[in-house]
XYZ file of C-alpha atoms in Angstrom:
579
model
C -0.064 0.076 -0.045
C 1.097 3.391 -0.313
C 0.022 5.920 2.405
C -0.306 9.577 2.543
C 2.800 11.651 2.593
C 2.840 15.362 3.866
C 5.178 18.209 3.301
C 7.123 19.603 6.299
C 6.541 23.214 6.854
C 9.457 25.417 8.192
C 9.262 26.597 11.689
C 11.389 29.466 10.647
C 14.248 28.329 13.464
C 17.252 26.683 12.000
C 18.841 23.619 14.070
C 22.221 23.545 15.759
C 25.290 22.977 13.626
C 24.898 18.998 14.094
C 21.940 19.242 12.067
C 22.696 22.174 9.721
C 23.171 19.708 6.329
C 20.120 17.534 7.376
C 18.025 20.763 7.584
C 19.323 21.705 4.154
C 17.951 18.523 2.755
C 14.847 18.348 4.543
C 13.311 21.644 3.220
C 10.908 21.263 0.622
C 10.941 17.432 0.588
C 7.510 15.319 0.957
C 7.398 13.155 3.942
C 5.578 10.368 5.399
C 2.605 11.407 7.712
C 4.151 9.182 10.412
C 6.629 6.510 10.882
C 4.270 3.815 10.805
C 3.413 4.467 7.230
C 6.957 4.181 6.193
C 7.098 0.855 7.908
C 3.900 -0.460 6.260
C 5.193 0.768 2.919
C 8.506 -1.127 3.219
C 6.650 -4.218 4.441
C 4.033 -4.209 1.605
C 7.176 -4.001 -0.802
C 9.348 -6.557 0.737
C 6.543 -9.352 1.361
C 5.589 -10.269 -1.894
C 5.079 -13.679 -4.212
C 8.559 -14.793 -3.310
C 7.583 -15.336 0.399
C 4.743 -17.653 -0.929
C 6.281 -19.536 -3.973
C 10.181 -19.157 -3.632
C 11.087 -19.889 -0.048
C 8.795 -23.029 0.672
C 10.556 -24.397 -2.468
C 13.840 -23.595 -1.057
C 13.172 -25.355 2.086
C 11.996 -28.503 0.324
C 15.015 -28.548 -1.923
C 17.496 -28.119 0.848
C 16.240 -30.364 3.859
C 13.252 -28.651 5.254
C 13.845 -27.162 8.906
C 17.569 -27.406 8.391
C 17.350 -24.813 5.789
C 16.498 -22.230 8.316
C 20.019 -22.587 9.657
C 21.668 -20.908 6.836
C 18.845 -18.524 6.176
C 18.863 -17.003 9.611
C 22.650 -16.684 9.306
C 22.531 -14.890 6.032
C 19.502 -12.815 7.249
C 21.894 -11.490 10.134
C 24.975 -11.129 8.021
C 23.627 -9.677 4.938
C 19.882 -8.769 4.967
C 19.513 -6.458 7.928
C 22.955 -4.745 7.342
C 22.062 -4.073 3.487
C 18.488 -3.060 4.064
C 19.674 -0.526 6.893
C 22.585 0.565 4.759
C 19.829 1.491 1.666
C 17.128 3.085 4.163
C 19.985 4.876 5.780
C 21.423 6.206 2.475
C 17.840 7.385 1.292
C 17.188 9.339 4.739
C 20.397 10.771 4.457
C 20.722 12.043 1.005
C 16.736 13.010 0.782
C 16.647 11.768 -2.963
C 15.895 9.059 -5.268
C 18.515 6.261 -6.218
C 20.024 8.520 -9.187
C 20.510 11.682 -6.949
C 21.684 9.821 -3.975
C 24.476 8.112 -5.420
C 25.367 11.275 -7.457
C 25.683 13.404 -4.493
C 28.191 10.646 -2.854
C 30.132 10.912 -6.024
C 29.169 12.104 -9.576
C 31.068 8.986 -10.936
C 28.549 6.766 -9.081
C 25.541 8.212 -10.848
C 25.554 4.974 -13.060
C 24.374 2.976 -9.671
C 21.215 5.010 -9.588
C 20.698 4.517 -13.293
C 20.902 0.806 -13.205
C 18.798 0.408 -10.370
C 16.083 2.227 -12.289
C 16.921 0.059 -15.296
C 16.476 -3.092 -13.488
C 13.063 -1.938 -11.633
C 12.092 -0.785 -15.013
C 12.587 -4.742 -16.438
C 11.112 -6.003 -13.227
C 7.930 -3.819 -13.739
C 7.310 -5.089 -17.224
C 7.012 -8.463 -16.403
C 5.800 -8.644 -12.700
C 2.516 -7.200 -13.166
C 1.528 -10.019 -15.561
C 1.468 -12.094 -12.548
C -1.180 -9.595 -11.072
C -2.791 -10.078 -14.430
C -3.187 -13.894 -13.848
C -4.294 -13.459 -10.573
C -7.148 -11.053 -11.622
C -7.926 -13.708 -14.429
C -8.173 -16.513 -11.756
C -10.145 -14.109 -9.420
C -12.669 -13.681 -12.062
C -12.917 -17.292 -12.653
C -13.330 -18.107 -9.044
C -17.027 -17.137 -8.834
C -18.044 -19.937 -11.136
C -19.565 -23.159 -9.713
C -17.747 -25.634 -10.414
C -14.448 -23.830 -10.498
C -13.212 -24.097 -14.394
C -9.816 -26.108 -13.122
C -11.580 -28.464 -11.175
C -12.614 -30.716 -14.031
C -11.494 -31.322 -17.558
C -13.648 -30.289 -20.441
C -15.199 -32.501 -23.006
C -13.637 -33.274 -26.200
C -14.937 -32.108 -29.603
C -17.231 -35.198 -30.028
C -18.408 -34.979 -26.396
C -17.778 -38.814 -26.082
C -14.909 -38.158 -23.342
C -12.672 -35.516 -21.687
C -10.066 -33.370 -23.615
C -7.035 -35.660 -24.339
C -4.317 -33.013 -23.400
C -6.197 -32.480 -20.046
C -6.424 -36.403 -19.543
C -2.765 -36.611 -19.770
C -2.219 -33.638 -17.472
C -4.455 -32.632 -14.820
C -7.374 -30.310 -14.810
C -5.424 -27.551 -12.932
C -2.504 -28.029 -15.338
C -4.738 -27.705 -18.415
C -6.431 -24.713 -17.398
C -2.971 -23.077 -16.522
C -1.330 -23.917 -19.702
C -4.129 -24.199 -22.280
C -6.934 -21.532 -20.774
C -4.579 -19.053 -19.297
C -1.578 -19.069 -21.330
C -2.819 -20.798 -24.346
C 0.792 -21.758 -24.321
C 2.883 -22.437 -27.836
C 4.928 -25.693 -28.134
C 8.265 -23.695 -28.020
C 9.540 -19.926 -27.449
C 10.294 -19.764 -31.381
C 6.430 -20.000 -32.004
C 5.335 -16.526 -30.505
C 1.781 -16.425 -31.709
C -0.440 -13.411 -31.271
C -1.404 -10.990 -28.394
C -4.622 -12.823 -26.291
C -6.982 -10.390 -25.839
C -8.312 -11.719 -22.382
C -4.798 -11.664 -20.756
C -4.140 -8.542 -22.356
C -7.126 -6.824 -20.969
C -6.020 -8.150 -17.453
C -2.875 -6.765 -17.855
C -4.348 -3.513 -18.649
C -6.406 -3.713 -15.423
C -3.518 -4.311 -13.436
C -1.485 -1.542 -14.723
C -4.686 0.691 -14.302
C -4.734 -0.307 -10.487
C -1.195 0.355 -10.170
C -1.597 3.949 -11.766
C -4.680 5.040 -9.483
C -2.671 3.637 -6.513
C 0.290 5.769 -7.470
C -1.829 9.012 -7.895
C -3.671 8.369 -4.336
C -0.749 7.042 -2.580
C 1.827 9.656 -2.898
C -0.164 12.579 -2.690
C -2.729 11.918 0.101
C 13.285 -30.119 11.392
C 15.000 -31.636 8.057
C 18.146 -33.144 6.701
C 20.809 -31.597 8.491
C 23.556 -33.067 5.870
C 22.366 -30.408 3.660
C 23.970 -27.786 5.703
C 27.461 -29.023 3.973
C 25.897 -28.170 0.610
C 27.328 -24.880 -0.635
C 24.153 -24.184 -2.830
C 22.103 -24.294 0.291
C 23.898 -21.541 1.713
C 24.018 -19.471 -1.514
C 20.233 -19.999 -2.188
C 19.542 -18.675 1.563
C 21.411 -15.591 0.813
C 19.905 -14.871 -2.664
C 16.479 -15.352 -0.956
C 17.306 -12.827 1.527
C 18.660 -10.506 -1.009
C 15.866 -10.545 -3.308
C 13.002 -11.044 -1.090
C 13.666 -7.875 0.943
C 14.457 -6.088 -2.759
C 17.905 -4.675 -2.311
C 19.522 -2.771 -4.992
C 16.156 -1.743 -7.030
C 16.104 1.615 -5.389
C 12.473 1.368 -3.872
C 14.017 1.245 -0.473
C 16.231 4.355 -0.960
C 13.162 6.203 -2.531
C 10.928 5.137 0.582
C 13.479 6.465 2.867
C 14.105 9.616 1.364
C 10.718 10.820 2.498
C 11.405 10.006 5.999
C 12.402 12.699 8.488
C 16.237 13.057 9.034
C 15.635 11.729 12.707
C 13.872 8.913 11.869
C 15.061 5.755 13.765
C 15.908 3.480 10.371
C 17.782 1.266 12.170
C 14.781 -0.210 14.132
C 12.834 0.161 10.972
C 15.122 -2.229 9.086
C 15.028 -4.787 11.815
C 11.432 -4.736 12.005
C 10.947 -4.996 8.205
C 13.514 -7.922 8.056
C 12.062 -9.889 10.947
C 8.356 -9.526 9.363
C 9.663 -10.309 5.945
C 11.272 -13.797 7.250
C 8.556 -14.421 9.467
C 6.080 -14.139 6.652
C 8.114 -16.391 4.608
C 8.342 -19.164 7.343
C 4.622 -18.993 7.863
C 3.911 -19.251 4.196
C 6.114 -22.615 4.275
C 3.624 -24.180 6.866
C 0.840 -23.405 4.928
C 2.528 -24.749 1.733
C 3.931 -27.763 3.125
C 0.287 -28.644 4.332
C -1.208 -28.134 0.820
C 2.191 -30.316 -0.360
C 1.052 -33.010 1.949
C -2.769 -32.608 0.919
C -1.989 -32.652 -2.581
C 0.551 -35.761 -2.582
C -2.003 -37.730 -0.456
C -4.744 -37.014 -2.764
C -2.708 -37.931 -5.916
C -1.235 -41.205 -4.158
C -4.769 -42.458 -3.283
C -5.966 -41.256 -6.775
C -3.232 -43.381 -8.462
C -4.136 -46.710 -6.317
C -7.636 -46.108 -7.122
C -6.755 -46.177 -10.607
C -4.553 -49.287 -10.673
C -7.109 -50.869 -8.515
C -9.753 -50.168 -10.973
C -7.267 -51.474 -13.697
C -6.684 -54.757 -12.369
C -10.519 -55.338 -11.235
C -11.701 -54.864 -14.693
C -8.592 -56.730 -16.372
C -8.931 -59.875 -14.480
C -12.602 -59.753 -13.704
C -12.016 -59.476 -9.694
C -14.860 -58.848 -7.241
C -15.747 -55.340 -6.437
C -14.269 -54.377 -3.306
C -11.612 -57.336 -3.346
C -8.842 -55.204 -4.160
C -7.672 -52.738 -1.837
C -4.861 -50.348 -1.176
C -3.688 -52.870 1.625
C -3.500 -55.945 -0.259
C -2.667 -54.257 -3.398
C 0.957 -55.669 -3.664
C 0.135 -59.172 -2.549
C -2.571 -59.411 -5.311
C -0.069 -57.987 -7.964
C 2.507 -60.702 -7.067
C -0.076 -63.616 -7.204
C -1.363 -62.368 -10.386
C 1.968 -61.692 -11.990
C 2.687 -65.397 -11.169
C -0.535 -67.146 -11.934
C -1.530 -65.130 -15.098
C 2.168 -64.144 -16.532
C 1.069 -63.578 -20.052
C -2.023 -61.416 -19.354
C -0.254 -59.671 -16.649
C 2.484 -58.810 -19.041
C 0.193 -57.123 -21.221
C -1.634 -55.139 -18.495
C 1.679 -54.356 -16.817
C 2.670 -51.029 -19.052
C -0.390 -49.601 -18.007
C -0.139 -49.910 -14.247
C 1.360 -46.783 -12.797
C 3.853 -46.869 -9.840
C 2.376 -45.093 -6.950
C 4.454 -43.752 -4.328
C 3.796 -41.142 -1.594
C 7.255 -40.488 -1.260
C 7.755 -39.387 -4.906
C 4.798 -37.285 -4.847
C 6.232 -35.552 -1.650
C 9.456 -35.047 -3.177
C 7.946 -33.031 -6.029
C 9.248 -29.527 -5.717
C 7.698 -26.666 -7.420
C 8.124 -23.032 -7.428
C 6.728 -19.956 -9.200
C 3.903 -19.644 -11.037
C 3.593 -23.591 -10.912
C 3.183 -23.338 -7.263
C 0.871 -20.532 -7.389
C -1.575 -21.393 -10.025
C -1.257 -25.248 -10.318
C -0.417 -26.671 -6.909
C -2.496 -24.283 -4.915
C -5.454 -24.497 -7.272
C -5.175 -28.234 -7.125
C -5.835 -27.861 -3.101
C -8.587 -25.184 -3.386
C -10.568 -27.378 -5.857
C -10.896 -30.015 -3.377
C -11.912 -27.944 -0.251
C -15.342 -27.461 0.931
C -16.850 -24.014 -0.340
C -13.972 -23.998 -2.874
C -15.331 -20.885 -4.703
C -14.962 -18.858 -1.460
C -11.455 -20.073 -0.742
C -10.261 -19.367 -4.308
C -11.375 -15.915 -4.066
C -9.781 -15.308 -0.597
C -6.602 -16.831 -2.056
C -6.104 -14.933 -5.202
C -7.153 -11.541 -3.531
C -4.481 -12.189 -1.128
C -2.172 -12.914 -4.154
C -3.123 -9.455 -5.648
C -2.427 -7.937 -2.772
C 0.983 -9.141 -2.283
C 1.662 -8.481 -6.036
C 0.376 -5.066 -6.003
C 2.293 -4.028 -2.779
C 5.572 -5.093 -4.618
C 4.744 -3.420 -7.780
C 3.985 -0.198 -6.034
C 7.505 -0.209 -4.610
C 9.120 -1.160 -8.190
C 7.230 1.764 -9.485
C 8.357 4.110 -6.885
C 12.011 3.163 -7.789
C 11.312 4.606 -11.317
C 9.133 7.522 -10.606
C 11.158 9.017 -7.626
C 14.229 9.899 -9.486
C 12.083 10.744 -12.708
C 10.090 13.189 -10.461
C 13.446 14.531 -8.475
C 14.856 15.443 -12.060
C 14.396 19.071 -12.380
C 14.654 18.897 -16.171
C 11.642 16.394 -16.232
C 9.605 17.593 -13.758
C 9.757 21.124 -15.187
C 8.071 19.802 -18.601
C 5.736 17.289 -17.054
C 3.973 17.217 -13.862
C 3.963 14.050 -11.779
C 0.668 12.492 -12.911
C 1.907 12.560 -16.506
C 5.137 10.971 -15.913
C 3.373 8.278 -13.881
C 1.037 7.799 -16.716
C 3.774 7.439 -19.089
C 5.560 4.759 -17.144
C 2.463 2.948 -16.770
C 1.570 3.323 -20.226
C 5.087 2.246 -21.770
C 5.332 -0.685 -19.214
C 1.813 -1.863 -20.074
C 2.375 -1.461 -23.901
C 5.796 -3.773 -23.653
C 4.200 -5.943 -21.227
C 1.658 -7.251 -24.047
C 4.628 -9.589 -25.318
C 3.986 -11.799 -22.269
C 0.324 -12.126 -23.101
C 1.569 -13.924 -26.631
C 1.341 -17.650 -26.856
C 4.949 -17.850 -26.212
C 4.595 -14.974 -23.488
C 5.250 -17.295 -20.712
C 8.636 -18.301 -21.945
C 9.734 -14.629 -22.296
C 8.325 -14.077 -18.649
C 10.547 -16.879 -17.329
C 13.699 -15.220 -19.360
C 12.972 -11.887 -17.614
C 12.383 -13.693 -14.318
C 15.463 -15.757 -14.338
C 18.000 -13.176 -15.936
C 17.019 -9.615 -15.834
C 18.008 -9.041 -12.139
C 20.378 -11.367 -10.690
C 23.951 -10.355 -11.732
C 22.531 -6.851 -12.041
C 21.439 -6.417 -8.361
C 24.585 -8.103 -7.039
C 26.780 -5.832 -8.749
C 24.512 -2.923 -7.592
C 24.557 -3.613 -4.059
C 28.272 -4.594 -4.102
C 29.131 -1.075 -5.614
C 26.531 0.715 -3.035
C 28.407 -0.888 -0.101
C 31.808 -0.223 -1.454
C 30.683 3.683 -2.208
C 29.498 4.143 1.499
C 32.405 2.489 3.060
C 35.240 3.509 0.982
C 34.330 6.218 -1.305
C 31.991 8.591 1.086
C 33.826 7.073 3.975
C 32.443 4.847 6.865
C 33.221 7.321 9.338
C 31.792 10.303 7.801
C 28.577 8.370 7.247
C 28.445 7.259 10.704
C 29.175 10.954 11.751
C 26.104 11.742 9.636
C 23.675 9.097 11.222
C 24.778 10.365 14.655
C 23.875 13.824 13.883
C 20.498 12.859 11.884
C 19.300 10.259 14.656
C 21.156 10.959 17.863
C 22.438 7.661 17.920
C 25.912 6.078 17.380
C 26.529 3.084 15.114
C 27.796 0.122 16.769
C 30.180 -2.216 15.596
C 27.986 -4.869 14.282
C 26.896 -2.589 11.256
C 30.335 -1.221 10.814
C 31.907 -4.804 10.412
C 29.161 -6.014 8.058
C 29.087 -2.801 5.728
C 32.821 -2.873 5.687
C 33.674 -6.480 5.271
C 31.495 -9.191 5.833
C 28.762 -8.156 3.478
C 31.045 -7.200 0.359
C 32.971 -10.475 0.508
C 29.908 -12.561 0.560
C 28.187 -10.528 -2.367
C 31.690 -11.078 -4.357
C 31.279 -14.661 -3.245
C 27.573 -14.781 -4.691
C 28.600 -12.994 -7.855
C 31.529 -15.389 -8.628
C 29.211 -18.408 -8.022
C 26.725 -17.004 -10.518
C 29.235 -16.334 -12.996
C 30.559 -19.567 -12.616
C 27.269 -21.298 -12.832
C 26.254 -19.875 -15.868
C 29.593 -20.768 -17.591
C 29.404 -24.491 -16.412
C 25.903 -24.621 -17.489
C 26.662 -24.444 -21.060
C 23.638 -24.086 -23.423
C 21.043 -22.340 -21.306
C 17.684 -24.384 -21.514
C 14.115 -23.795 -20.890
C 10.996 -25.848 -19.909
C 8.466 -26.042 -22.795
C 4.847 -27.606 -22.577
C 4.346 -30.478 -24.743
C 0.361 -30.753 -25.259
C 0.665 -34.323 -26.933
C 2.319 -35.520 -23.356
C 0.637 -33.128 -21.291
C 3.792 -32.333 -19.311
C 6.679 -29.964 -19.585
C 10.177 -30.902 -21.892
C 13.443 -29.334 -21.708
C 14.361 -27.391 -24.883
C 17.477 -25.414 -25.617
C 17.061 -21.821 -26.250
C 17.499 -20.357 -29.461
C 19.905 -17.934 -30.613
C 17.647 -14.950 -30.823
C 16.551 -15.497 -27.155
C 19.862 -16.085 -26.056
C 20.968 -12.605 -27.267
C 17.866 -11.310 -25.403
C 19.367 -12.621 -22.078
C 22.832 -11.102 -22.792
C 21.132 -7.869 -23.469
C 19.082 -7.873 -20.453
C 22.347 -8.709 -18.249
C 24.532 -6.128 -20.042
C 21.900 -3.173 -20.200
C 21.734 -2.753 -16.443
C 25.187 -3.875 -15.309
C 26.883 -1.748 -18.126
C 25.388 1.381 -16.745
C 27.561 1.685 -13.802
C 30.950 1.755 -15.981
C 29.547 3.679 -18.860
C 27.983 6.546 -16.710
C 31.386 6.741 -14.965
C 33.374 7.080 -17.958
C 31.228 9.625 -19.425
C 31.460 11.665 -16.369
C 35.195 11.279 -16.480
C 35.228 12.558 -20.133
C 32.789 15.338 -19.477
C 34.886 16.493 -16.477
C 38.483 16.354 -18.763
C 36.623 18.085 -21.663
C 35.450 20.884 -19.068
C 39.077 21.363 -17.741
C 40.554 21.386 -21.121
C 37.930 23.869 -22.246
C 38.728 26.200 -19.099
C 42.253 26.117 -19.590
C 44.023 29.370 -20.344
C 45.178 30.057 -23.707
C 48.945 30.771 -23.835
């Protein structure tokens, strides 16, 4: 949510020497009505869809409860320190991401530009999730739910073949919602229903912008370095570090605001939400696994009963294995004909099936919802919750783009804030139509996987180095003490100056080596004939887009620094006295 911001009126009295610089920055800057509004805005931004569909997946992949050990450690050494750093920078500099880093050093303007570019990429595809949420919400009022049963085939003699091979929830997602193509090379056209939902999602974002700113597990997994890497990245991306949104939010704080306390509060609430979501998700995993296991057993029992003319009720789940051995030894020829059609039912394999992202939100959860009593009610509540999480994060993303633009005197002198906001939303919506095509989900995965990962690591690394070694840690410490009246303790200084940068560099090296060792990048494509996902290699044009996504944001930092250097040299040369 985005709550009212007020403008602070000058009292006519200037503060003492310690607050002189803070006073200069504070004048005429809009401010939050109270600190609670700021905290709610940060929580709304940080607590998003990743808490619901990413964290539970990582817990399942890396030992369940034991994953909490690296997760909590990374929260302490990475999450909270970097969150506090960004809030403190925004509150101290009183500007958006571009202006804040330009104030520290003109050569660092590219850090803010890179943050805006990454936020722009994120906004382009992230609101598509909200469009899907609207689509499912509208269909939640039907009885029965449209994803609860397979549709009839063209002859109305049975169920649709694709749906029978997959499941009703998968069919509704891949065929009715996405109408997905067999590969990324078959783009298809823009589909009007998802396009309308995307337009609605951006309209809601625009209206909120206008209203808002003005008024126990496998413990051996602890030895797995990937568990620690993924714990760190989950903390990193869940809190939204590096996008510039937190700097933008904090720039509207009063200089005396206790951003250290707020960083701790937001971090704890964000992580607590992830843990709570995991408890709910594992309950759904268990329900779905048990349901699928029992359904599989019933199909095997029906097949054997009909094939061998067994008495109804004779074959049960308890004696299934015993009867199968008896039939195989007594009727070997007939059993060998039936055997290829007998499914291998395993509760353990069902429980080990890990799903994340859209597959968790729109397939696994809907599988559970369709089997609940009053399923329409639970569906409406679930997708309304999903929309609230998604919209809260979207408003934070757009704030990261709009704040530097509205802070710019050049842009704001020609266009009012309403027009700037409208143009940003319109451009994002127009480009986002790519994701409503038949191959749109494949492009969505490309943006989701590659638009931010390396870029954000580089951005936050440069941010940390800039504060500690360019601006100066002692100077920044004295600024914070002058603003808040509180001294910076050893924990924050140690994390900022050494631990966090080393950790970010380790993550950066890991991702680079992972990309290199992976070889040809691949993606999951939907095969309608099999009713399942198959692995395919990305074509050359998709690889080119991936490279462009990574380079367009990361190169902002060195290119802007180089441009600033050349401009300064030209100015010096132009002002040199003529002999």
